[in-house]
mmCIF file of C-alpha atoms and ligand atoms in Angstrom:
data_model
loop_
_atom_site.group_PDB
_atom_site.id
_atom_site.type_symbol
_atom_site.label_atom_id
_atom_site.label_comp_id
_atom_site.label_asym_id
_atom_site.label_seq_id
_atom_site.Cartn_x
_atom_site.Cartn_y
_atom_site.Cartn_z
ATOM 1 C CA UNK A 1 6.562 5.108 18.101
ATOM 2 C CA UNK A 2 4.387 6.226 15.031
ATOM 3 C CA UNK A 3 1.177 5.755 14.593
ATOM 4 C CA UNK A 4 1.837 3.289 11.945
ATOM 5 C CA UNK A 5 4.118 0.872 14.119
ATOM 6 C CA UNK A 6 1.546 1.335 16.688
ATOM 7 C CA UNK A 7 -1.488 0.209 14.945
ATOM 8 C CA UNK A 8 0.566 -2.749 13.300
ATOM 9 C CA UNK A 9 2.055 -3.923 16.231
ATOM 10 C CA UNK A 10 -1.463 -3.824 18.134
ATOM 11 C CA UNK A 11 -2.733 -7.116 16.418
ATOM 12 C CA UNK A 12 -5.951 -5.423 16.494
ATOM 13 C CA UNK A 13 -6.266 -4.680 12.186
ATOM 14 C CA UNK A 14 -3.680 -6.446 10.048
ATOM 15 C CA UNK A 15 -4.961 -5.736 6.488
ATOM 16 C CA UNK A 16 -3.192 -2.998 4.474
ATOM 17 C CA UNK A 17 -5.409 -2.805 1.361
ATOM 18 C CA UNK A 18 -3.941 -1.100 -1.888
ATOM 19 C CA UNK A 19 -6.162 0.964 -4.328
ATOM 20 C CA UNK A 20 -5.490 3.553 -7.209
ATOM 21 C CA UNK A 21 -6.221 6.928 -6.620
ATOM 22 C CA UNK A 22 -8.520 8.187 -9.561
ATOM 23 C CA UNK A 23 -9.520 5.015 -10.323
ATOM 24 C CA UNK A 24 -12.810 5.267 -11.294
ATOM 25 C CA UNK A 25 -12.372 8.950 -9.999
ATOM 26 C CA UNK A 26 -11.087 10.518 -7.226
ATOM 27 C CA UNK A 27 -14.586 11.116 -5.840
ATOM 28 C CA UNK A 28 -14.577 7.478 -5.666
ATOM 29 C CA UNK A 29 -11.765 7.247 -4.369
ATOM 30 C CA UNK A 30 -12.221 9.134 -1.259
ATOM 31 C CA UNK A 31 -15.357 7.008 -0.342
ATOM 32 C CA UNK A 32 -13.621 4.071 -0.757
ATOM 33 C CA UNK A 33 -10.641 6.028 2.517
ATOM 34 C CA UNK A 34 -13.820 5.904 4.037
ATOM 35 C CA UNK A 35 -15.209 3.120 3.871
ATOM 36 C CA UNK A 36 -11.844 0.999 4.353
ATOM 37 C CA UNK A 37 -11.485 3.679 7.660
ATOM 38 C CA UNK A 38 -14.721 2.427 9.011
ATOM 39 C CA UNK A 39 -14.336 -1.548 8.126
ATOM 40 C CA UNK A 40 -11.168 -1.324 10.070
ATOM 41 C CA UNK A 41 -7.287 -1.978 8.099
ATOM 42 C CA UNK A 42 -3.944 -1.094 9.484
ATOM 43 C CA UNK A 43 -3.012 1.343 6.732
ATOM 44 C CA UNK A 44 -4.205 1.980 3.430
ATOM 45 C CA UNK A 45 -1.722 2.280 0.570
ATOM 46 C CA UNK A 46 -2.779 5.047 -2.185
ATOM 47 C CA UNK A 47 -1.495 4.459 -5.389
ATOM 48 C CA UNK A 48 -0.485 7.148 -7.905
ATOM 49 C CA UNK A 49 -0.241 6.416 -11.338
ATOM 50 C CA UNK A 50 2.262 6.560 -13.746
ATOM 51 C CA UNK A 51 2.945 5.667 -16.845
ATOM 52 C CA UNK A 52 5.518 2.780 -16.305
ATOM 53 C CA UNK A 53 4.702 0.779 -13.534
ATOM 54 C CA UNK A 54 7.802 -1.782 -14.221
ATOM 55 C CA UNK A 55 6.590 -3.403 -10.976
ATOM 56 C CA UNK A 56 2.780 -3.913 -11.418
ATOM 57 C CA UNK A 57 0.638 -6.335 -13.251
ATOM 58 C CA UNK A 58 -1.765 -6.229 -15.613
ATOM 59 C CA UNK A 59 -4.417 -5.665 -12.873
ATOM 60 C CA UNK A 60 -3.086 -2.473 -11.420
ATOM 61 C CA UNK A 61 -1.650 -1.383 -14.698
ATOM 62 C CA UNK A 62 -4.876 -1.012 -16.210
ATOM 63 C CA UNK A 63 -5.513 0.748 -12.528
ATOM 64 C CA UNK A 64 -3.145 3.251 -13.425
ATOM 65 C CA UNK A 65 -4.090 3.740 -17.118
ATOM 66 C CA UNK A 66 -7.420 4.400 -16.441
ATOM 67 C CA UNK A 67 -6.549 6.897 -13.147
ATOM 68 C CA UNK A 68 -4.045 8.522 -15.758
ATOM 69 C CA UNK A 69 -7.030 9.284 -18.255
ATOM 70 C CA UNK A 70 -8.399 11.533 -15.625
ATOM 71 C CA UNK A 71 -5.470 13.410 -15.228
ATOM 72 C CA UNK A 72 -4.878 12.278 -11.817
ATOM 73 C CA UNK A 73 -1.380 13.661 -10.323
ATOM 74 C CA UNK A 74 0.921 13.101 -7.084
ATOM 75 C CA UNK A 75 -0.406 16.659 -6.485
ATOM 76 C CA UNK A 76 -4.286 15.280 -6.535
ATOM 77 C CA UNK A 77 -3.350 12.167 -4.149
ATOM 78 C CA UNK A 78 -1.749 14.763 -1.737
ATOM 79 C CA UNK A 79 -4.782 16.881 -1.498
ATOM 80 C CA UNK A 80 -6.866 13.463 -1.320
ATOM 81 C CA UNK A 81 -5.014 13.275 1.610
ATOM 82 C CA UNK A 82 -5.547 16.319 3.475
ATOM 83 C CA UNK A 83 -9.090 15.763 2.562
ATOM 84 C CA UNK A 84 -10.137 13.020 3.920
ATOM 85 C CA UNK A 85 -7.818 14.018 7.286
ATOM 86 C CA UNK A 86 -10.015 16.743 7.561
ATOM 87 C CA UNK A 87 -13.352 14.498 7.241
ATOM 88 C CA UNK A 88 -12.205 12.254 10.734
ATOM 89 C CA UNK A 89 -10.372 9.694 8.742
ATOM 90 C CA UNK A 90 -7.836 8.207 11.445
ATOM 91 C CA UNK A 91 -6.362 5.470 9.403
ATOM 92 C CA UNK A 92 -2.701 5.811 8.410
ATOM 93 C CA UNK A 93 -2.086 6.288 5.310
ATOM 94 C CA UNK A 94 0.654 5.587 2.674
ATOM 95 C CA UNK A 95 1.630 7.280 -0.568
ATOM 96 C CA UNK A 96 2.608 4.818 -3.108
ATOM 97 C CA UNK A 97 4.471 6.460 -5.360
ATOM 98 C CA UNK A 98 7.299 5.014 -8.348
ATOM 99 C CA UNK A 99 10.193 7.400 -8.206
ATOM 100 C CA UNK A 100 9.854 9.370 -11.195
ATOM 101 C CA UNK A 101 6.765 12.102 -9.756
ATOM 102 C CA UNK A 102 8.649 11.970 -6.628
ATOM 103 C CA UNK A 103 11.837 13.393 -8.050
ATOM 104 C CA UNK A 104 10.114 15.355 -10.180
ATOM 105 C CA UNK A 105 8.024 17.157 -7.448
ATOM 106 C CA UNK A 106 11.160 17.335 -5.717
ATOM 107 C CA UNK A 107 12.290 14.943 -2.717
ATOM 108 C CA UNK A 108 11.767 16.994 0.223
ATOM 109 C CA UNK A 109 8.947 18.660 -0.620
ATOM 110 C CA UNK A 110 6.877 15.710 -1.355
ATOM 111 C CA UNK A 111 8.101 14.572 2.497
ATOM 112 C CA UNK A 112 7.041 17.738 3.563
ATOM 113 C CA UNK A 113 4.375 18.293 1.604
ATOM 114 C CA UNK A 114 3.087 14.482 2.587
ATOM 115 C CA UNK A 115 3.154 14.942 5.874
ATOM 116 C CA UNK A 116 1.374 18.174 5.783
ATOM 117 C CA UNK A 117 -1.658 16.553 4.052
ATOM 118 C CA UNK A 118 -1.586 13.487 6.916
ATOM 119 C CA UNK A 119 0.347 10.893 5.115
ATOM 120 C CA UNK A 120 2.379 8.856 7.454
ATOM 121 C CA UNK A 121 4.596 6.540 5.234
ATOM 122 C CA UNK A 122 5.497 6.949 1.989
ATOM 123 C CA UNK A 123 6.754 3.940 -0.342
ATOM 124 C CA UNK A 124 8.250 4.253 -4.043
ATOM 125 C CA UNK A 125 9.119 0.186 -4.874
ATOM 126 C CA UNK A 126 11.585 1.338 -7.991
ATOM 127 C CA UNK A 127 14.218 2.798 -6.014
ATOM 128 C CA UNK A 128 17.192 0.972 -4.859
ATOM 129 C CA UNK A 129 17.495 0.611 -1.114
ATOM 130 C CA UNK A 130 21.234 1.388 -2.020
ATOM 131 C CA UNK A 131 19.526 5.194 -3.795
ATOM 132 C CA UNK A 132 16.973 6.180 -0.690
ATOM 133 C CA UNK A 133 19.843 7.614 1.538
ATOM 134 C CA UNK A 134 18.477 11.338 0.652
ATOM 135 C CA UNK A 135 14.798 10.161 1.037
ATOM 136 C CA UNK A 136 15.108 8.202 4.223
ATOM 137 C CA UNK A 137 16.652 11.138 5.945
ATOM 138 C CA UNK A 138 14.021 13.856 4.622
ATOM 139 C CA UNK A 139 11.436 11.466 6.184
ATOM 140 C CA UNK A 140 13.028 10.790 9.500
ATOM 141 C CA UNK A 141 13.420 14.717 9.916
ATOM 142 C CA UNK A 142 10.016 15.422 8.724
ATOM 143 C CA UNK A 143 8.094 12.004 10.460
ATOM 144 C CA UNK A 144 7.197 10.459 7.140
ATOM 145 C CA UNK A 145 8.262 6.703 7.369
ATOM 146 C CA UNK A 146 9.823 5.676 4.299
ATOM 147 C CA UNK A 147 9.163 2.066 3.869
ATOM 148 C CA UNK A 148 11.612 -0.045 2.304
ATOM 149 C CA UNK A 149 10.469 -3.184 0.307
ATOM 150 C CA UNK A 150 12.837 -6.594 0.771
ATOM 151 C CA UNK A 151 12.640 -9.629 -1.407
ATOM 152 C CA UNK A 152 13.234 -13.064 -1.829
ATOM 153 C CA UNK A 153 16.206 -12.018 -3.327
ATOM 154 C CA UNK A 154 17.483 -9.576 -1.292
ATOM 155 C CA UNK A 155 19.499 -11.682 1.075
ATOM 156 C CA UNK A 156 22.427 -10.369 2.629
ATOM 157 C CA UNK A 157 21.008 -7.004 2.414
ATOM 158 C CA UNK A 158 18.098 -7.874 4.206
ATOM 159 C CA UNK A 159 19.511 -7.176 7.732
ATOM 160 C CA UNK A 160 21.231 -3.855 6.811
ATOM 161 C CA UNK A 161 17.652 -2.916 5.149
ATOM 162 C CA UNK A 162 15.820 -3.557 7.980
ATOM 163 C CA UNK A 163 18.626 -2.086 10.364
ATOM 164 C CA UNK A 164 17.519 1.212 9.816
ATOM 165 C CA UNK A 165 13.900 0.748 8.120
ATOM 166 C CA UNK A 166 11.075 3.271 9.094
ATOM 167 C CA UNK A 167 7.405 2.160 9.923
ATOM 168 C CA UNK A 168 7.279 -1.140 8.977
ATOM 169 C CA UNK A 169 9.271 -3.770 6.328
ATOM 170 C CA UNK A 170 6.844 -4.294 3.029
ATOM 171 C CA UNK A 171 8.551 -8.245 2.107
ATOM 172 C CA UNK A 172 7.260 -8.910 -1.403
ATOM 173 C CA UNK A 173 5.841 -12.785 -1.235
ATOM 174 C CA UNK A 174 7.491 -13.706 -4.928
ATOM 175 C CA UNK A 175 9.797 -12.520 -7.726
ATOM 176 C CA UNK A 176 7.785 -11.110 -10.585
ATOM 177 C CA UNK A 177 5.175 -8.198 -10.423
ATOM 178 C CA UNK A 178 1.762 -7.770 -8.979
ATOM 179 C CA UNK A 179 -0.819 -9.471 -9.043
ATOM 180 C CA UNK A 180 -3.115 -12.290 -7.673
ATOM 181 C CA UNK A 181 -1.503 -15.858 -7.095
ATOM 182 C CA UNK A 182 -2.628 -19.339 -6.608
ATOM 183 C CA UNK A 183 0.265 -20.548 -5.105
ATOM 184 C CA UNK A 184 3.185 -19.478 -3.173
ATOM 185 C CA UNK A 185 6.845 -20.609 -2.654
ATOM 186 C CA UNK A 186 7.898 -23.256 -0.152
ATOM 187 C CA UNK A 187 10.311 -20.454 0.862
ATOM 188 C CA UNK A 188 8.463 -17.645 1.544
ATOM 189 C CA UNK A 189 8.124 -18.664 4.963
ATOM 190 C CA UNK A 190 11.742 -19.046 5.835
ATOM 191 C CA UNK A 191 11.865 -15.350 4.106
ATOM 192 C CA UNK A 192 9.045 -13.969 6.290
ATOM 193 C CA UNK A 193 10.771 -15.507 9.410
ATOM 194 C CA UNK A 194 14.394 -14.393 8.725
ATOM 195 C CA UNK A 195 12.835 -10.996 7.748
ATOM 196 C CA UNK A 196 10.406 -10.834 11.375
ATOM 197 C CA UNK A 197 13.631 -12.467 13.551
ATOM 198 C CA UNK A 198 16.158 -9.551 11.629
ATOM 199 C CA UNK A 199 13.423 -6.449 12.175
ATOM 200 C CA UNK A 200 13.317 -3.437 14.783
ATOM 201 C CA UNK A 201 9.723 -2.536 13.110
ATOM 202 C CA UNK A 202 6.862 -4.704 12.353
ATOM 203 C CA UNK A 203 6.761 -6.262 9.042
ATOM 204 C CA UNK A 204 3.992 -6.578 6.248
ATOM 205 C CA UNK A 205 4.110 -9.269 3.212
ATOM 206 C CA UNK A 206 2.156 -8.638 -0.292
ATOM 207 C CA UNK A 207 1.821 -9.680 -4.142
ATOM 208 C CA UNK A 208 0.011 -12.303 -5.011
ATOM 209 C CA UNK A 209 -2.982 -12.739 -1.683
ATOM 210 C CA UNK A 210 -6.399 -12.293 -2.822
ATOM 211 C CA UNK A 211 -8.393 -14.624 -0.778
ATOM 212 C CA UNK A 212 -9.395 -15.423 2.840
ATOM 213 C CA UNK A 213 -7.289 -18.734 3.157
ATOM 214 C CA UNK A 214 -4.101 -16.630 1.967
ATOM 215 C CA UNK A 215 -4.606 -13.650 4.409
ATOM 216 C CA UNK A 216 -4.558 -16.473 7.473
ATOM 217 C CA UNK A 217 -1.408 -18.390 6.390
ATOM 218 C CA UNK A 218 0.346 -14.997 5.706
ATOM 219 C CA UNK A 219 -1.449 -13.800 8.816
ATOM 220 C CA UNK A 220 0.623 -15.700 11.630
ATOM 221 C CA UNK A 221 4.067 -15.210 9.947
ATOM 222 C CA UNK A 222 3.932 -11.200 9.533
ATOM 223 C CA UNK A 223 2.368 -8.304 11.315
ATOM 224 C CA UNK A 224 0.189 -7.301 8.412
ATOM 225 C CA UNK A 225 -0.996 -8.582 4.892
ATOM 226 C CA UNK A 226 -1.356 -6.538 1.768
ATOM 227 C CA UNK A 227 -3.870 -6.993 -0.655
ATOM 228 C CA UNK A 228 -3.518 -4.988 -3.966
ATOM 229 C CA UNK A 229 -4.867 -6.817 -7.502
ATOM 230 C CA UNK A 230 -7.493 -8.203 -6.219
ATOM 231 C CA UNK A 231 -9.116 -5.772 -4.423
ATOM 232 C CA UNK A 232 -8.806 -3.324 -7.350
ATOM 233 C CA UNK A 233 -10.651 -5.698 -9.834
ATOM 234 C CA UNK A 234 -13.512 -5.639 -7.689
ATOM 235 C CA UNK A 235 -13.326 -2.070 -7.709
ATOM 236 C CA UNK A 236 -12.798 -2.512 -11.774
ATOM 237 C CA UNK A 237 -15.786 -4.747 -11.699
ATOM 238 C CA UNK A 238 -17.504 -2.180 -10.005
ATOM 239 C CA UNK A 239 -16.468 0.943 -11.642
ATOM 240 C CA UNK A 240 -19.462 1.817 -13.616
ATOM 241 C CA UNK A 241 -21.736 1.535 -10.465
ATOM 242 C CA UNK A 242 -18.999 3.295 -8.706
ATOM 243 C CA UNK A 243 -19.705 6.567 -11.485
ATOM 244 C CA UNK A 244 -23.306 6.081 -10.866
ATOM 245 C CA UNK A 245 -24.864 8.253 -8.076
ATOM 246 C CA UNK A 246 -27.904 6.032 -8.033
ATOM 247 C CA UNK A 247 -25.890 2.561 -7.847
ATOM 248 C CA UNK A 248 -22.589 3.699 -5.956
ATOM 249 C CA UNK A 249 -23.952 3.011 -2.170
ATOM 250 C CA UNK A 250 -24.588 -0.488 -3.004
ATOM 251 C CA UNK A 251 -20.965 -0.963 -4.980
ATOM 252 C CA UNK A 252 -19.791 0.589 -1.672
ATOM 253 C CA UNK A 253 -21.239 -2.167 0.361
ATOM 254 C CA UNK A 254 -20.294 -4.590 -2.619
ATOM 255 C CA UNK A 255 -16.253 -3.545 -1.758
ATOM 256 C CA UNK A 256 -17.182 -3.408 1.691
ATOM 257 C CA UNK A 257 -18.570 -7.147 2.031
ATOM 258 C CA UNK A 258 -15.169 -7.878 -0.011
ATOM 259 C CA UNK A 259 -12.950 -6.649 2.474
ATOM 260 C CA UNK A 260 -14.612 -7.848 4.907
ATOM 261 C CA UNK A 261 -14.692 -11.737 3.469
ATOM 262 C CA UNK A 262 -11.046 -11.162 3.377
ATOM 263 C CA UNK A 263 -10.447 -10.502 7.471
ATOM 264 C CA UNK A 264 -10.107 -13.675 8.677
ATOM 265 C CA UNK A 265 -11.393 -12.386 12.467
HETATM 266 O O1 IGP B 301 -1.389 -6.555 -6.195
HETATM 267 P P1 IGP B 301 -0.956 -7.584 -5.183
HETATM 268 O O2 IGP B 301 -0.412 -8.852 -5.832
HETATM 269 O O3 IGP B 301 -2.045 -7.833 -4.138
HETATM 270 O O4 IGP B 301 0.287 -6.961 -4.380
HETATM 271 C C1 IGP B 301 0.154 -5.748 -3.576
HETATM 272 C C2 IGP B 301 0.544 -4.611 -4.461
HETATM 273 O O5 IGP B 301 -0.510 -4.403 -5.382
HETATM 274 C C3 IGP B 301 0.820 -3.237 -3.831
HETATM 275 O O6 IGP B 301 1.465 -3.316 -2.586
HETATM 276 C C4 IGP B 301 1.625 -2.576 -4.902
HETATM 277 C C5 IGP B 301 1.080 -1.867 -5.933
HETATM 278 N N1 IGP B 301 2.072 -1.527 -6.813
HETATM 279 C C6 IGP B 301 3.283 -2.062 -6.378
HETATM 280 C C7 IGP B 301 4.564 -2.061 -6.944
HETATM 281 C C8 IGP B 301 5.588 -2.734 -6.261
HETATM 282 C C9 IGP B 301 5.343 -3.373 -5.022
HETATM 283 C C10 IGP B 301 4.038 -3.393 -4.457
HETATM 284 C C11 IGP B 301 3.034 -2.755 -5.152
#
């Protein structure tokens, strides 16, 4: 069992918080691996940007622009990687990638390459379950769980998706992109059920949960929650403090008393 399906399936940390590498810097951004490492989360999902995030909001879009203004590449999230590995962080992590870098920087290498720098899943939500053949396969050689992403939608395909799925499912809450929601479908929780009953590997829901009361209804129906949007406007919010040498220990504890508000334990 990998360390991912190991920590999810331990009940002991259920939040898998998103953020945007670069964004307000990649200095930043490592404090923030550390700081989610020592409040305790299941995984942490690194984002690198792009320039067409068909699948993100305008929350993490703006995430992206600004993390593209500094130039920030797959190659700088990998190295991010091996970074904070070598500092003691312990907490799996997850490149989150949209396919584009990945085939440009070549699909076995960035497995290899992933897992070198102490990645241990890897998720890229705009390709087709029916187009990860190659992918899945370099990551089950290499131990990089590729994560597939189900949906509403997705339906009949849902048990041959999870038949063979790596790590853990990642079932998107609603249709549309990213970003925070007030309310969710009646029938997300008939999803999240057929999804948990279907799955060999633990299971994870996101889009749309940004607050305490979300995290404990999503909570009992999967083995971890993702929160994405929300978390990253705080760190928007915060981003000038973030720069500041003088004012970034108490922006830390700013994002630090956020995550914590959302952990319902
Ligand atoms: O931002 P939200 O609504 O909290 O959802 C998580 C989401 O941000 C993260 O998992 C993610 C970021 N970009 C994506 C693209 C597709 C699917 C998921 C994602």
């Amino acid at each position: 069992m990998t360390r991912l399906q190991t920590v999810l399936q331990s009940e002991q940390q259920y939040l898998i918080p998103f953020i945007m590498s670069g964004d307000p810097s990649l200095e930043a951004t490592r404090e923030l691996i550390h700081l989610l490492n020592e409040e305790g989360v299941a995984a942490i999902e690194l984002g690198v940007p792009f320039s067409d995030p068909i699948a993100d909001g305008p929350v993490i879009q703006a995430a992206s622009e600004r993390a593209l203004r500094q130039n920030v590449t797959l190659q700088d999230v990998l190295t991010l990687g091996r970074q904070v590995r070598q500092e003691g962080c312990q907490v799996p992590l997850i490149l989150f990638t949209y396919a584009n870098p990945v085939f440009q920087y070549g699909l076995s290498r960035v497995v290899e390459d992933a897992v070198g720098c102490g990645f241990d899943g890897l998720i890229v939500p705009d390709l087709p379950y029916e187009e990860s053949g190659e992918l899945r396969e370099w990551g089950q050689k290499a131990g990089l769980s590729v994560i597939p992403l189900v949906a509403p939608t997705s339906r009949q395909r849902i048990r041959q998706i999870v038949e063979e799925a790596q790590g853990f499912v990642y079932c998107v809450s609603s249709l549309g992109t990213t970003g925070m929601r007030q309310q969710f479908a009646g029938t997300v929780d008939t999803f999240l059920q057929t999804v948990r009953e279907l799955s060999p590997v633990p299971t994870a829901v996101g889009f749309g949960i940004s607050k305490r009361e979300h995290v404990e209804r999503f909570q009992k129906q999967a083995d971890a929650v993702v929160v994405g949007s929300a978390l990253v406007r705080k760190i928007e919010e915060l981003s000038g403090a973030l720069s500041d040498p003088v004012q970034r220990t108490e922006a830390l504890e700013q994002i630090r008393a956020f995550v914590t508000a959302l952990k319902t334990k």
